[in-house]
Short mmCIF file of C-alpha atoms in Angstrom, two decimals:
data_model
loop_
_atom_site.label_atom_id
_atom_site.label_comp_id
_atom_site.label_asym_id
_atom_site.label_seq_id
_atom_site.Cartn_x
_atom_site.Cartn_y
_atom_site.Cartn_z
CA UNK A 261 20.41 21.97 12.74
CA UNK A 262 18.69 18.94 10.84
CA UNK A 263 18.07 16.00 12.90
CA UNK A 264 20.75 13.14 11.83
CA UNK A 265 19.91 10.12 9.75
CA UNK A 266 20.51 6.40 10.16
CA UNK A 267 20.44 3.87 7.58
CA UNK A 268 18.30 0.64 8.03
CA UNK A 269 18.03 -2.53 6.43
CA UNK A 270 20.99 -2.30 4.23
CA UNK A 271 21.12 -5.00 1.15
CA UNK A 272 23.53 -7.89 1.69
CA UNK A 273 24.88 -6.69 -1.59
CA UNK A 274 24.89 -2.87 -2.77
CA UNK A 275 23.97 -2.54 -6.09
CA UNK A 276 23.88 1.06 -7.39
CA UNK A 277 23.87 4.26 -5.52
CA UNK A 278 21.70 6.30 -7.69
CA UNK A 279 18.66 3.56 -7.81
CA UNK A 280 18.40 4.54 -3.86
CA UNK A 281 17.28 0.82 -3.67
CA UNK A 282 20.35 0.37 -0.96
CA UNK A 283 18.47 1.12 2.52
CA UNK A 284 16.77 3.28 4.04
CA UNK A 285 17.31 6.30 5.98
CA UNK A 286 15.76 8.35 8.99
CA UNK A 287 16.00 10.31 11.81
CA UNK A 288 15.71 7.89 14.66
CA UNK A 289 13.22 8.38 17.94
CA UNK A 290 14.68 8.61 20.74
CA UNK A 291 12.63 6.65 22.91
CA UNK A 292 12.31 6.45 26.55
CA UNK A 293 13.27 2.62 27.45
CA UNK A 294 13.37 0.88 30.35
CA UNK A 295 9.99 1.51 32.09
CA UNK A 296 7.80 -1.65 32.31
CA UNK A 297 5.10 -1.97 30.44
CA UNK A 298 2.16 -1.07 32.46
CA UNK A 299 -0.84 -2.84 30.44
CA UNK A 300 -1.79 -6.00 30.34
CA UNK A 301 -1.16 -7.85 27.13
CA UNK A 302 -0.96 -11.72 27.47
CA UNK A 303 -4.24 -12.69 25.93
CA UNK A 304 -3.99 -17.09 26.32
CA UNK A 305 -1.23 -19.19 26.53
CA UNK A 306 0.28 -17.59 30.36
CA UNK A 307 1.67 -21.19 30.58
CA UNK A 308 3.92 -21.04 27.57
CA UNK A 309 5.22 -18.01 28.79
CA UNK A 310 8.16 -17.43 31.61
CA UNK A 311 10.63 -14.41 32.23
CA UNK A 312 12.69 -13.49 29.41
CA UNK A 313 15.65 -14.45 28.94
CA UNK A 314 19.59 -12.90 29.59
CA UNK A 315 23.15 -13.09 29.39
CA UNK A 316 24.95 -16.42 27.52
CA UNK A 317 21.10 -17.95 27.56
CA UNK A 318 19.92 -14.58 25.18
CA UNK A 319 23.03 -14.91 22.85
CA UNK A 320 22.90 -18.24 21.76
CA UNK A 321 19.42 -17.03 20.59
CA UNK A 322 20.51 -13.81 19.31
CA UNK A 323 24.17 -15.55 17.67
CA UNK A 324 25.34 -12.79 14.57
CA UNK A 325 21.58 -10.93 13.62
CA UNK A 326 22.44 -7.50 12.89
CA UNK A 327 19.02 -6.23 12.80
CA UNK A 328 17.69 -2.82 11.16
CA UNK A 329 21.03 -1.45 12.61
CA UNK A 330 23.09 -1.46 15.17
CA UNK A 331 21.32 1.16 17.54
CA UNK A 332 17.80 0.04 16.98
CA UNK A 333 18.62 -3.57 17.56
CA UNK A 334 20.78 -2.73 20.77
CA UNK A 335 17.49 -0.61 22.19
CA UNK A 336 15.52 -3.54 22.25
CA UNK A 337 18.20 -6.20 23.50
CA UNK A 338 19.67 -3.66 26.20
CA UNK A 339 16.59 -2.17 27.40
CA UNK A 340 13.13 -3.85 26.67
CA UNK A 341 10.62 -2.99 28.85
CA UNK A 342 8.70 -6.28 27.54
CA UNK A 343 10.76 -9.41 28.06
CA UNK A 344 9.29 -13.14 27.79
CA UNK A 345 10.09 -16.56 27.21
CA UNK A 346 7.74 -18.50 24.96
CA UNK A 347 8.24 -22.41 24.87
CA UNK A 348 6.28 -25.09 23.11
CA UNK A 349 5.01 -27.97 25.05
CA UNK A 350 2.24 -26.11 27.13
CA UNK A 351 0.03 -24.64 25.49
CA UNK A 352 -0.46 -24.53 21.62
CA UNK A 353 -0.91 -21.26 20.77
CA UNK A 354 -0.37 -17.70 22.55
CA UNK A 355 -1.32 -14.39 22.01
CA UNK A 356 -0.15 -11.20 23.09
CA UNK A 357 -2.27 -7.64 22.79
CA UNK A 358 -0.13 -4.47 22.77
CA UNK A 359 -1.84 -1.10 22.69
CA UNK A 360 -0.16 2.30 23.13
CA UNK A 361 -0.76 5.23 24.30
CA UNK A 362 -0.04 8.41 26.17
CA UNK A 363 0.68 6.71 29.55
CA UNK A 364 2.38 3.93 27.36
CA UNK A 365 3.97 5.85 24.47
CA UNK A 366 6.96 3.39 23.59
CA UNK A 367 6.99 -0.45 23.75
CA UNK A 368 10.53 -1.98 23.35
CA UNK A 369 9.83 -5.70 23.25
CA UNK A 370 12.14 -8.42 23.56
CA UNK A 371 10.88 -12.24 22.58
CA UNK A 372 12.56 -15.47 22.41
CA UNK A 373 10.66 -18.38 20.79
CA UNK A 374 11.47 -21.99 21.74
CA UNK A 375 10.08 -25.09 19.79
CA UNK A 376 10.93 -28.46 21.10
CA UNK A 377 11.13 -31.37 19.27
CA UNK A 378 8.46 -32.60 17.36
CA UNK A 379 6.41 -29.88 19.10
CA UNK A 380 4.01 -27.36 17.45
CA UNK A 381 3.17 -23.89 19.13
CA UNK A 382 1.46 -20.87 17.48
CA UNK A 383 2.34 -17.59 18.83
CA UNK A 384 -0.18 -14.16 18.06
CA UNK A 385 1.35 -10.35 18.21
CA UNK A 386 -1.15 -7.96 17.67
CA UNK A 387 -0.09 -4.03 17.97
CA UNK A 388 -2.39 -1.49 18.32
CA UNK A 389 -2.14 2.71 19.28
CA UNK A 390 -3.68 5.75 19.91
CA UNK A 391 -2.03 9.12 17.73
CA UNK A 392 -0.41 9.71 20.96
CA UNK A 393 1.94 6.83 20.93
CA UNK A 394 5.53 7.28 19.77
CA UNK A 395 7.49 3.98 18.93
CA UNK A 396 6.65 0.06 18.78
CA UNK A 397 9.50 -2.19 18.24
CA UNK A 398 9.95 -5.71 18.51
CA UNK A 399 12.47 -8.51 18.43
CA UNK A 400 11.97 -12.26 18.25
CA UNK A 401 14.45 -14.60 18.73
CA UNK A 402 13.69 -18.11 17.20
CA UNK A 403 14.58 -21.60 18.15
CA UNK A 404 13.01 -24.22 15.99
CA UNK A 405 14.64 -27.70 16.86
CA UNK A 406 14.62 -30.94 15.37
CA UNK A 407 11.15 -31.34 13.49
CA UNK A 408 9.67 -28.85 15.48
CA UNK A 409 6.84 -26.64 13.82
CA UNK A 410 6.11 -22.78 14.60
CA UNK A 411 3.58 -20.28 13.40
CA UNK A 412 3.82 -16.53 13.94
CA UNK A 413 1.42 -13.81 13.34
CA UNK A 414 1.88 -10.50 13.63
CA UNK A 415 -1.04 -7.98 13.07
CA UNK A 416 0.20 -4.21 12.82
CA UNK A 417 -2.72 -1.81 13.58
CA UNK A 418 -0.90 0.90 15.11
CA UNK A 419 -1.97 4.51 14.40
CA UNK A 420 -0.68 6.67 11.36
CA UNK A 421 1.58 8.37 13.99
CA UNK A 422 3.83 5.46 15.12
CA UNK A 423 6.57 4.39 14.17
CA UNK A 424 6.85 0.50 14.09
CA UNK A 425 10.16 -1.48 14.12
CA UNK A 426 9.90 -5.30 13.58
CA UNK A 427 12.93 -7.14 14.13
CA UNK A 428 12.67 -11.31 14.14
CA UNK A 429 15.98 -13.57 13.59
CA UNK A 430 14.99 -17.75 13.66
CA UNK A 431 17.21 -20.63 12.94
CA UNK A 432 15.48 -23.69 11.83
CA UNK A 433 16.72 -27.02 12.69
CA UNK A 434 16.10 -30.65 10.79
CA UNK A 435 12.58 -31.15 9.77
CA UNK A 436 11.85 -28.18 11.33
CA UNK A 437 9.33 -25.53 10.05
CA UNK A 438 8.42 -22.07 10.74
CA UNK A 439 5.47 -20.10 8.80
CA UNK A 440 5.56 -16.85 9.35
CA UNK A 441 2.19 -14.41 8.61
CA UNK A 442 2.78 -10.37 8.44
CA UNK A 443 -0.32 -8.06 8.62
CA UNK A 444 1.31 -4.85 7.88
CA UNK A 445 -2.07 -1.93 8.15
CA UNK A 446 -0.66 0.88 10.31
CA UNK A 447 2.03 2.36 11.38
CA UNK A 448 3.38 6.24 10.12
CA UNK A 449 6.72 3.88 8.99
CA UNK A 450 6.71 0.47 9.06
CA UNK A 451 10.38 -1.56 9.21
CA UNK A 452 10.55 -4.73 8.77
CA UNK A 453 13.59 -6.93 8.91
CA UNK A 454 12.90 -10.77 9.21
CA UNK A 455 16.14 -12.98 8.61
CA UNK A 456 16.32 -16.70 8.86
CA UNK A 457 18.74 -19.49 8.82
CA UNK A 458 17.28 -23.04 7.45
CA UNK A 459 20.29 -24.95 8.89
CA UNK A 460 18.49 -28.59 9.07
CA UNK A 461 17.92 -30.54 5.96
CA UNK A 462 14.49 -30.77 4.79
CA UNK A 463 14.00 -27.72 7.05
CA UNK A 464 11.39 -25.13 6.04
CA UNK A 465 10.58 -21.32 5.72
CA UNK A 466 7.62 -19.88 4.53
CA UNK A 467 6.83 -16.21 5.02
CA UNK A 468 3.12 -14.50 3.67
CA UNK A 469 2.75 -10.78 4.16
CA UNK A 470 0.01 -7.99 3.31
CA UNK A 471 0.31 -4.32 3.39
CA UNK A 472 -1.29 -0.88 2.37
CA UNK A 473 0.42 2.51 2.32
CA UNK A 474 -1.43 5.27 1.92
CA UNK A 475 -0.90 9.20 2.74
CA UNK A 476 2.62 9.92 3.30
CA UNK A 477 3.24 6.75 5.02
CA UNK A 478 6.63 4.49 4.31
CA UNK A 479 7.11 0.73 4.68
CA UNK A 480 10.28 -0.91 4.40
CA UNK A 481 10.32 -4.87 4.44
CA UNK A 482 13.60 -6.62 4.62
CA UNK A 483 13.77 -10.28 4.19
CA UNK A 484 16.27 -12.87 3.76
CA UNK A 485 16.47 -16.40 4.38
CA UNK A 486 19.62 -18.48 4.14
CA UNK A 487 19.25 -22.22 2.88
CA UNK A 488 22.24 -24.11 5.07
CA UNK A 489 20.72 -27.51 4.95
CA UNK A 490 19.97 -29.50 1.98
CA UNK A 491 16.66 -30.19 0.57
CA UNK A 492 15.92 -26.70 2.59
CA UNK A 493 12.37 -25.22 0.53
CA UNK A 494 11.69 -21.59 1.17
CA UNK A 495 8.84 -19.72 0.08
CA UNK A 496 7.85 -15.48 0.28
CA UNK A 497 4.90 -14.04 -0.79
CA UNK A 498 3.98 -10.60 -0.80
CA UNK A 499 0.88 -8.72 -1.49
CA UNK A 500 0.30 -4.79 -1.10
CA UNK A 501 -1.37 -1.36 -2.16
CA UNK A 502 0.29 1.90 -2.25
CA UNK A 503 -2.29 5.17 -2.62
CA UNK A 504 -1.59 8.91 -1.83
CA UNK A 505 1.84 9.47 -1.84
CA UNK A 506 3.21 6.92 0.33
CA UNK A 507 6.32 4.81 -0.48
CA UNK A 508 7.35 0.97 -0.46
CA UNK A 509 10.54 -0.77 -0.56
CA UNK A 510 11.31 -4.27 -0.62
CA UNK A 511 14.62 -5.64 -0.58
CA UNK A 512 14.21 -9.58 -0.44
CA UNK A 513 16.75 -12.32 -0.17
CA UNK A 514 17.36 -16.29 -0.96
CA UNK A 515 20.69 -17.24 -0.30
CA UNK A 516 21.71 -20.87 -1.04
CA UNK A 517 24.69 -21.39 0.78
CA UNK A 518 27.71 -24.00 -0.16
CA UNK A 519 25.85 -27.45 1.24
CA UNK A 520 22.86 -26.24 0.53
CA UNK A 521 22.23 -29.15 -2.40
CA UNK A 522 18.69 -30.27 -3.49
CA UNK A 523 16.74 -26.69 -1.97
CA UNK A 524 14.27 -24.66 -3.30
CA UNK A 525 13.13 -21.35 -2.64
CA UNK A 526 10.81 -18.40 -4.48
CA UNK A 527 10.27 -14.89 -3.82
CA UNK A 528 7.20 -13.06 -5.30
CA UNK A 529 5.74 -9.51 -4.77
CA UNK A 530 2.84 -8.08 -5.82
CA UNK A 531 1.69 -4.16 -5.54
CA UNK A 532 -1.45 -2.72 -6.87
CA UNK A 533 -0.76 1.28 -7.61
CA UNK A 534 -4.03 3.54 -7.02
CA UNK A 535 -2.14 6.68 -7.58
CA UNK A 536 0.97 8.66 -9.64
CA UNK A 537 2.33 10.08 -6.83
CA UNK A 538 3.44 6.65 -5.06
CA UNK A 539 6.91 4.87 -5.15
CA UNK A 540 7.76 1.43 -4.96
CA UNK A 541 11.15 -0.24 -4.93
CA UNK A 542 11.52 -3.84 -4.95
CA UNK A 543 14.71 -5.46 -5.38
CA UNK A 544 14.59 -9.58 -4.90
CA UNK A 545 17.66 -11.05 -4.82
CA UNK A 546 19.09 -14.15 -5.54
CA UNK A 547 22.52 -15.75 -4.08
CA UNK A 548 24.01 -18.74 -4.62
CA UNK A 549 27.20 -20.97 -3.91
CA UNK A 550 25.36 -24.28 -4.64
CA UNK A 551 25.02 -25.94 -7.90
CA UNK A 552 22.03 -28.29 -7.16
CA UNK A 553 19.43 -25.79 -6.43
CA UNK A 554 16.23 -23.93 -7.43
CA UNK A 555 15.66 -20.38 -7.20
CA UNK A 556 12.56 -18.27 -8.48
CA UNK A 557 12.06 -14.57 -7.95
CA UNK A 558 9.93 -11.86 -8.84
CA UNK A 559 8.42 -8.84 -8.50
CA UNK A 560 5.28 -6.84 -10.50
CA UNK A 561 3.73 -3.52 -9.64
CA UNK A 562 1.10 -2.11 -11.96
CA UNK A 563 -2.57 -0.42 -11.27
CA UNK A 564 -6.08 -2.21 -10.99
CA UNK A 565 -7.14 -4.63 -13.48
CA UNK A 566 -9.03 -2.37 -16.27
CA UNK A 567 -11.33 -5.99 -17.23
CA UNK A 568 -11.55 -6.95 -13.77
CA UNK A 569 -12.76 -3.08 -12.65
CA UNK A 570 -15.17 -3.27 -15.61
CA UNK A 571 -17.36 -6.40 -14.94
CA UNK A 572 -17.80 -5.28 -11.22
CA UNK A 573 -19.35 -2.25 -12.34
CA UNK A 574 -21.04 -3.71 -14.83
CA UNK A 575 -23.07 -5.59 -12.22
CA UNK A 576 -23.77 -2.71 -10.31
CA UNK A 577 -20.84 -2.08 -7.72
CA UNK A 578 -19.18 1.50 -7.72
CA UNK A 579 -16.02 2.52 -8.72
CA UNK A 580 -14.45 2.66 -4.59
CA UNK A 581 -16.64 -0.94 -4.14
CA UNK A 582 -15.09 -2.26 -6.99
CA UNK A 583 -11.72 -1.11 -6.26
CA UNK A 584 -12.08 -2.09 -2.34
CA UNK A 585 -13.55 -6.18 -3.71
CA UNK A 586 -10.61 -6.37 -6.08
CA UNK A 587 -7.90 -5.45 -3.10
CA UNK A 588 -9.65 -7.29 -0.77
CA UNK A 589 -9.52 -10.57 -2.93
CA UNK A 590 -6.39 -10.46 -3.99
CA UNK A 591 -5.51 -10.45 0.13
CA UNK A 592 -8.09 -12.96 1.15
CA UNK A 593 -5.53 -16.54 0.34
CA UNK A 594 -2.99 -14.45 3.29
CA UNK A 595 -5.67 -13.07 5.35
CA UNK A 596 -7.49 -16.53 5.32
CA UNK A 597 -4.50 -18.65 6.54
CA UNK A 598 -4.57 -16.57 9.92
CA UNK A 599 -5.74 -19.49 12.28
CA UNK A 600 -8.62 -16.43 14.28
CA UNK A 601 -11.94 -15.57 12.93
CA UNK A 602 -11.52 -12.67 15.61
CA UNK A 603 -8.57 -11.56 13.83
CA UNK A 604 -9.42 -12.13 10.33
CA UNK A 605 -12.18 -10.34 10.62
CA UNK A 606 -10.84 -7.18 12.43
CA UNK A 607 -8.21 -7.44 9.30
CA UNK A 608 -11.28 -7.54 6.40
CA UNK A 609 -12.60 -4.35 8.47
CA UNK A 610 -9.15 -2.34 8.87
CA UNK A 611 -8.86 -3.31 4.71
CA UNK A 612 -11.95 -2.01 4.14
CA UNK A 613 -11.27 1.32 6.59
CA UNK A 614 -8.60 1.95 4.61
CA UNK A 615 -9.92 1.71 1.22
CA UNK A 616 -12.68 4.05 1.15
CA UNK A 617 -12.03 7.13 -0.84
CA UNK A 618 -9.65 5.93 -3.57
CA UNK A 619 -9.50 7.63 -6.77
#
C-alpha cells in the first residue's frame, strides 16, 4: 500500500491545477517527539534565553499561522523536544548549534522571539547531521515591538538524508524591523514557510536567502509577508543553483492589505540551471487592496553566463573553477551580510563542497 501524501505550503491563491505550481506533496515522517534533546546546543547568549513558553502566553505568539500544514505545525507546537524563550535586552546576539544523529535522530524545535522596544538582538540557528538523522523542524514565533530591531540567521547544513522543516511566523510592530538571512545547503527536502505581518507603520521586512539543489534533492520555499501598516517597505531576495536532477519551487507573496497606504515591497529570484534534468517553479505573487502602493516582482532562471564563463577561462581557470567563482559571486552580497566570519566561511566551504563536479 503506498505511503499517503500531505500537501504543504499551499498558495494563498490557487492558480491552475495542471502547472503543479499549487503545493507540494509528500509522505510525511513520522517522527518520534517528545524526548529532550540530549546535546548541547546554546553556543552564547544563555542570558537571553529562559524556558519556552505555553498555554495563552504561546498563542498570542502563535495568533492564526497555519504553517506547512496542519500536522507538521501541530508536531512542533504539541510536542517539541526543544523549547526556549529568547528576549532582547541581555545579550545582543545568540546562537544555537543543532547536530543530529543516531542517538538524536529528530529535533522538533519550538522558539519564540521577543524584541523590546527600541531593543536590537541577533539570534544564530545553525543545523547540522549525520546520514543517520531523520527529521529537523523548527518553529519561531516572532515579537518585534515598537521600534524594535531583529536579525535571524539560519544556516541549513544537514545531511542529504534529512528532511528539514522550517516554520517562522513574526509580527512587526511600529518602527520595528526584522531581517531575516536563509542559508539553505543541505537537507534531502528542504521546506520552508516564513510568513510575516508588518502591522506598524514604517515597519520593516527584509528577507535574503541562498540555496543549491543538487542530486535528487527538493526545496520548497514559501514566503509571504503582509503590509498592515502604512509606509510598511518589504524586500525578498533570492539566489540559488539547481544541478542533477533536483527540483525547486518558490511560491512568494506581497500582500498590501486595505490601510496599507504609502508601502513598498519587491520580490526577486534568481536560479542558475547547470543541468536539463532540473525543475524549477517560481510563482511570485502580488496582492493588493490598497491604492497607494508599490509592488515589484520577479523571477529569472536561465544557465551560466556564456561571456562571463569565457573570460574566466580565458585567464586560465577551468571549466568546474569557473563555474564554482561565478556561483560563488553571485552568493557573496547574502553570504557577506551574515554578521560571523566563523560562519561565512564554513558557508564559502560547504558552496564550494558542493560545486565540484558540475558539468
Amino acid at each position: 500500500m503506498e505511503d499517503k501524501k500531505i500537501i504543504y505550503n499551499e498558495l494563498p491563491v490557487i492558480s491552475f491545477r495542471w502547472l503543479r505550481a499549487n503545493h507540494l506533496s509528500l509522505v510525511p515522517i513520522e517522527g518520534k517527539g517528545g524526548a529532550d534533546y540530549s546535546g548541547e546546543y546554546v553556543r552564547s547568549g544563555m542570558d537571553s534565553i529562559s524556558e519556552g513558553l505555553t498555554g495563552d502566553d504561546l498563542k498570542a505568539y502563535l495568533l492564526d499561522y497555519k504553517g506547512t500544514n496542519e500536522e507538521e505545525l501541530g508536531k512542533v507546537v504539541n510536542h517539541p523536544n526543544v523549547s526556549d524563550h529568547i528576549e532582547s535586552g541581555k545579550d545582543d546576539s545568540v546562537r544555537f548549534s543543532y547536530f543530529l544523529n543516531a542517538d538524536i535522530p529528530y529535533l522538533y524545535e519550538r522558539n519564540t522571539i521577543k524584541v523590546k522596544k527600541n531593543e536590537k538582538l541577533t539570534v544564530i540557528l545553525e543545523y547540522g547531521s549525520d546520514e543517520n538523522a531523520e527529521e529537523a523542524s523548527v518553529l519561531n514565533l516572532i515579537d518585534i515591538e515598537e521600534g524594535g530591531e531583529l536579525n535571524l540567521i539560519k544556516i541549513n547544513h544537514l545531511s542529504f538524508k534529512t528532511r528539514h522543516l522550517d516554520q517562522r511566523y513574526a509580527k512587526v510592530a511600529e518602527g520595528g524591523k526584522f531581517r531575516y538571512i536563509s542559508v539553505d545547503l543541505g537537507g534531502s527536502e528542504t521546506i520552508v514557510n516564513y510568513a510575516a505581518d508588518l502591522n506598524g507603520d514604517e515597519s520593516e521586512g527584509h528577507l535574503k536567502s541562498i540555496y543549491i539543489g543538487d542530486g535528487d534533492r527538493t526545496t520548497d520555499l514559501f514566503h509571504i509577508i503582509n503590509h498592515r501598516g502604512k509606509m510598511v517597505n518589504s524586500d525578498m531576495e533570492l539566489r540559488g543553483v539547481l544541478k542533477d536532477r533536483s527540483r525547486k519551487f518558490f511560491r512568494g507573496t506581497l500582500d498590501f492589505k486595505k490601510g496599507s497606504a504609502g508601502s513598498e515591497g519587491s520580490e526577486l529570484e534568481t536560479v542558475m540551471l547547470l543541468s536539463p534534468d532540473v525543475r524549477s517553479v517560481a510563482v511570485p505573487l502580488l496582492l493588493c487592496t490598497e491604492d497607494d502602493v508599490i509592488g515589484n516582482h520577479a523571477a529569472s532562471a536561465g544557465q551560466i553566463d556564456d561571456e562571463k564563463l569565457f573570460y574566466l577561462m580565458s585567464r586560465g581557470f577551468g571549466m568546474e573553477e569557473s563555474k564554482r567563482i561565478i556561483v560563488e559571486s553571485s552568493f557573496r552580497p547574502i553570504i557577506d551580510s551574515i554578521p560571523d566570519e566563523e560562519i561565512r566561511n564554513d558557508v564559502v566551504k560547504r558552496v564550494e563542497e558542493m560545486m565540484k563536479k558540475v558539468d
